[in-house]
Amino acid sequence: MATSPDALKKERIDTTLELVRAKVPAPESELVQTFAELLYALVDPEDLIQRSPDDLYGAALSLWRYAGKRAPGSRGAKVRVLNPTIAEHGWTSRHTVIEVVNDDMPFLVDTATMEINRQGLTLHLIIHPVMAVARDSNGELKSVAQRGQAEGKRLESVMHIQVDRVVDPEARDELTRGIEKVLGDVRAAVTDWQPMVDRLRGVIAELELEAAPKSVPPEEAAEARAFLEWIADDKLLLLGYRQHDLVKSSGGEALQVVAGSGLGVLRDSGSRATSGSFAELTPQARALAHDPSPIVIVTKANSRSTVHRPGYTDYVGIKRYDASGAVVGEHRFLGLLASAAYAERAAATPLIRSKVAAVIQRAGFAPSSHYGKALVHVLESYPRDELFNIGVEELHDTATGILRLGERQRLRLFLRREPFERFVSCLIYVPRDGYSTELRYRFIDILTKAFNGTGSEFDVLLSDAILARIHITIRTTPGSIPDVDGAELETRLTAASRRWEDDLRDALIDDAGDADGMALAKRFAHAFPASYREHGNARAAVPDVRKMAALSKLGELALGLYRAPEAAEGRLGFKLYHMGAPIVLSDSLPMLENMGVRVMTEAPSKVTPEGGPPIWIHDIDMQVDQASEMDMGALAPLVEDAFAQVFAGQIENDRFNSLVLGAGLAAEEVVILRAYSKYMHQIGFTLSQRFVEGTLVAQPAIARMLVQLFKLRFDPKKADDAAAEGQGKAIEEALDKVANLSEDRVLRQYLGLIRTTLRTNFWRTGVGASGEAGPRRPFLSFKIDSRAAPGLPDPRPLYEIFVYSPRFEGIHLRGGMVARGGLRWSDRPEDFRTEV
């Protein structure tokens, strides 16, 4: 029976404790054992099982030694970054190890993790127990115990963290400084949390009815007070506070920090620093700062949080007023809105609820109507950070724009510039099925360039709605945002969001019309694999869709010969479409090589149409050395038909098929030449079939002339004795130029046999179901004047009728005009006989 992970973990810890007892001298041994047990108690079994007891012992002892002494009254974190080695530390790890000792407080683990990620490192292991410790007056560690045994002891957090190996000493120093800084920010925020709450309560008191500024309506003051009470109820994680005075300076008006007012991460050193000149702000921002209304400004700060979670901090500014109601300064709180703030309904959230009510009233929809309910849903699902900062008029225009968008599958962009020009909010709606991480990256790149951005963050909402919402915030430099045409930018985003499937749908509609195009798109738009889409544009797939749509049963084959526009001389592409299983290359390769091509590469693609079996596309790149000079429109059907007949076993797979490409002959015309060569073999022609094939391939012009002679003699619609006589003489003249005597012999034998052929069944067809002419017969017959034909052995009958098909060959002999006859030769696979 397999040992459970928990049992293996206990075994590993017990072995580690045995090492402690064996190596650490008493009385320290007992303390180290307790420390190691507490250190590893809550670690996931898998993280311990994969590490050796020696390394677990070394890690525990190393952290014990480091935690062993803290300066009396120390309020800062001890942080050490090391690459342990056996030689120097007595234990090893393939990762860089971070050791932290600190007073227990909230947010330590997630803050340290955030800084590690910010520096581009991957976290591999983190152990972070909280222990009750006792230290003497020198800060020496005297005892450790579980957190629940903290009476008379202080709680300390110890961390053992493993990250990617950091070899550079300067990089390790930077990591140390970074973790020390963010843990210092945690300490500042936690230590000053109660003073910040008290300050927030004081600001609320300033907005009581009897103390409210005279320059703002009482209902606005009441709403601002309600909002501050709302965030004081654990809706905002307070990180920092400062008070500012609006003062005159040489550069104009400026906000000056009130010395000693800083709390948390905004603690100041007592200097009366300014936080920026008003002249540097946009006119809109300056007007907003001077205007008594609104009392409260909620937006995103221009600095990222170093505590708890990444992202830009939330800025809550409350204006300060003098007795006359003029703005004289600001209370500034920095923090992070808690998850509870995002979960609460917009219609119940102070500051937001009045905007929501105003937009609903202005839209004028009946509450119970479809549009009324849809508008409420839009507002409730609107990005909460945006609702705090956006104005009623802009919110109304955006919300109704989203409402008009409805369930239409199109892209819409809604833009909002923050008054202080620190960021641009971009709300994008796209069809949900088209959303992807890659698409988001493209959007961010386009928007960042458009607004001269310095950074970005995003939030994505995917629901059961047909549209996905992407909220991208582009960080900008005040005064450096270009003027952007929103409609033109939306067009660029739409172009970037175009999927291959969308282009294919449009191409099919252009090709086949709305009804048929949409039907094909439904079957094939999502059927193509990524490898196919990456290497071809959608319009080029339309012929493939046409070919595949014509397939109706398993095993059916369709073909397509083409020449790519960028193809080099002699390069052709050949596509095989096969419903069901793929075609094995070793099956198709000999067929193609016998057609006179050299296969360079093959790219198979499995297409899975909706509601049907898979279809395989085999895209074959071919080198054709002796292609005829026919255009592709005439050549493609010849090659496709020939291959299909070879694949189906209707014609033989031999080098005669090279004449399709080399001489521009149809497969049925090649059968004429193949049949004569088989007859030559039956009558004992001394040159081999292989040589006969090679002769015709080497002399494609004469091969065409021989076929033309056959047609001029026997085609019921074109037969012309005079033209046939002229064609024969033209062939004789061409033969005079053939240098190879053996080739000349082969070609003259062809000429003689065609001339002495009396009749053929080549143009006879079967009868279709409706009485029309059907396909040609599956066999070919010649009636030959044996006494005039060259090369026949004696004794010669009066006539011979040669019958040829891929499955049977035979010669029927006729001794006279009225004669029973018999077979001279009969040749079947593995069955050769002679009869008299």
Coordinates of C-alpha atoms in Angstrom, one line a residue, residues 678-679 682-683 756 758-759 779-787 789 792 795-804 808-828 833-836:
K678 CA 1.0 -3.6 -73.3
Y679 CA 0.1 -4.9 -76.7
Q682 CA 2.1 -9.3 -75.7
I683 CA 3.5 -9.6 -79.3
T756 CA -2.9 -0.6 -88.7
L758 CA -9.0 -0.7 -87.6
R759 CA -11.5 0.0 -84.9
F779 CA -11.5 -1.4 -70.6
L780 CA -10.0 -0.4 -74.0
S781 CA -10.1 -2.6 -77.1
F782 CA -8.3 -2.3 -80.5
K783 CA -9.0 -4.3 -83.6
I784 CA -5.7 -4.6 -85.5
D785 CA -5.0 -5.7 -89.1
S786 CA -2.5 -8.4 -88.1
R787 CA -1.1 -8.9 -91.5
A789 CA 0.9 -4.5 -88.3
L792 CA 3.9 -9.5 -85.0
P795 CA 1.7 -17.2 -88.2
R796 CA -0.4 -14.1 -88.4
P797 CA -4.2 -14.3 -88.2
L798 CA -6.5 -12.0 -90.2
Y799 CA -7.3 -9.8 -87.2
E800 CA -6.4 -9.4 -83.6
I801 CA -8.5 -7.7 -80.9
F802 CA -6.5 -6.5 -77.9
V803 CA -8.4 -5.9 -74.7
Y804 CA -6.7 -3.9 -71.9
F808 CA -6.8 -7.9 -67.4
E809 CA -5.0 -8.0 -70.8
G810 CA -5.7 -10.4 -73.6
I811 CA -5.6 -10.8 -77.4
H812 CA -8.5 -12.4 -79.4
L813 CA -7.4 -14.0 -82.7
R814 CA -9.5 -14.1 -85.9
G815 CA -8.2 -16.4 -88.6
G816 CA -10.8 -15.4 -91.2
M817 CA -13.8 -13.3 -91.9
V818 CA -15.9 -16.0 -90.3
A819 CA -13.9 -17.8 -87.6
R820 CA -14.3 -18.8 -84.0
G821 CA -10.9 -17.5 -83.0
G822 CA -9.0 -17.9 -79.8
L823 CA -6.6 -16.3 -77.4
R824 CA -3.0 -15.8 -78.3
W825 CA -1.9 -14.5 -74.9
S826 CA -3.7 -13.8 -71.7
D827 CA -2.0 -11.9 -68.9
R828 CA -3.4 -11.4 -65.4
R833 CA -1.0 -18.4 -70.0
T834 CA -0.7 -19.4 -73.7
E835 CA -3.6 -20.8 -75.6
V836 CA -4.3 -22.1 -79.1

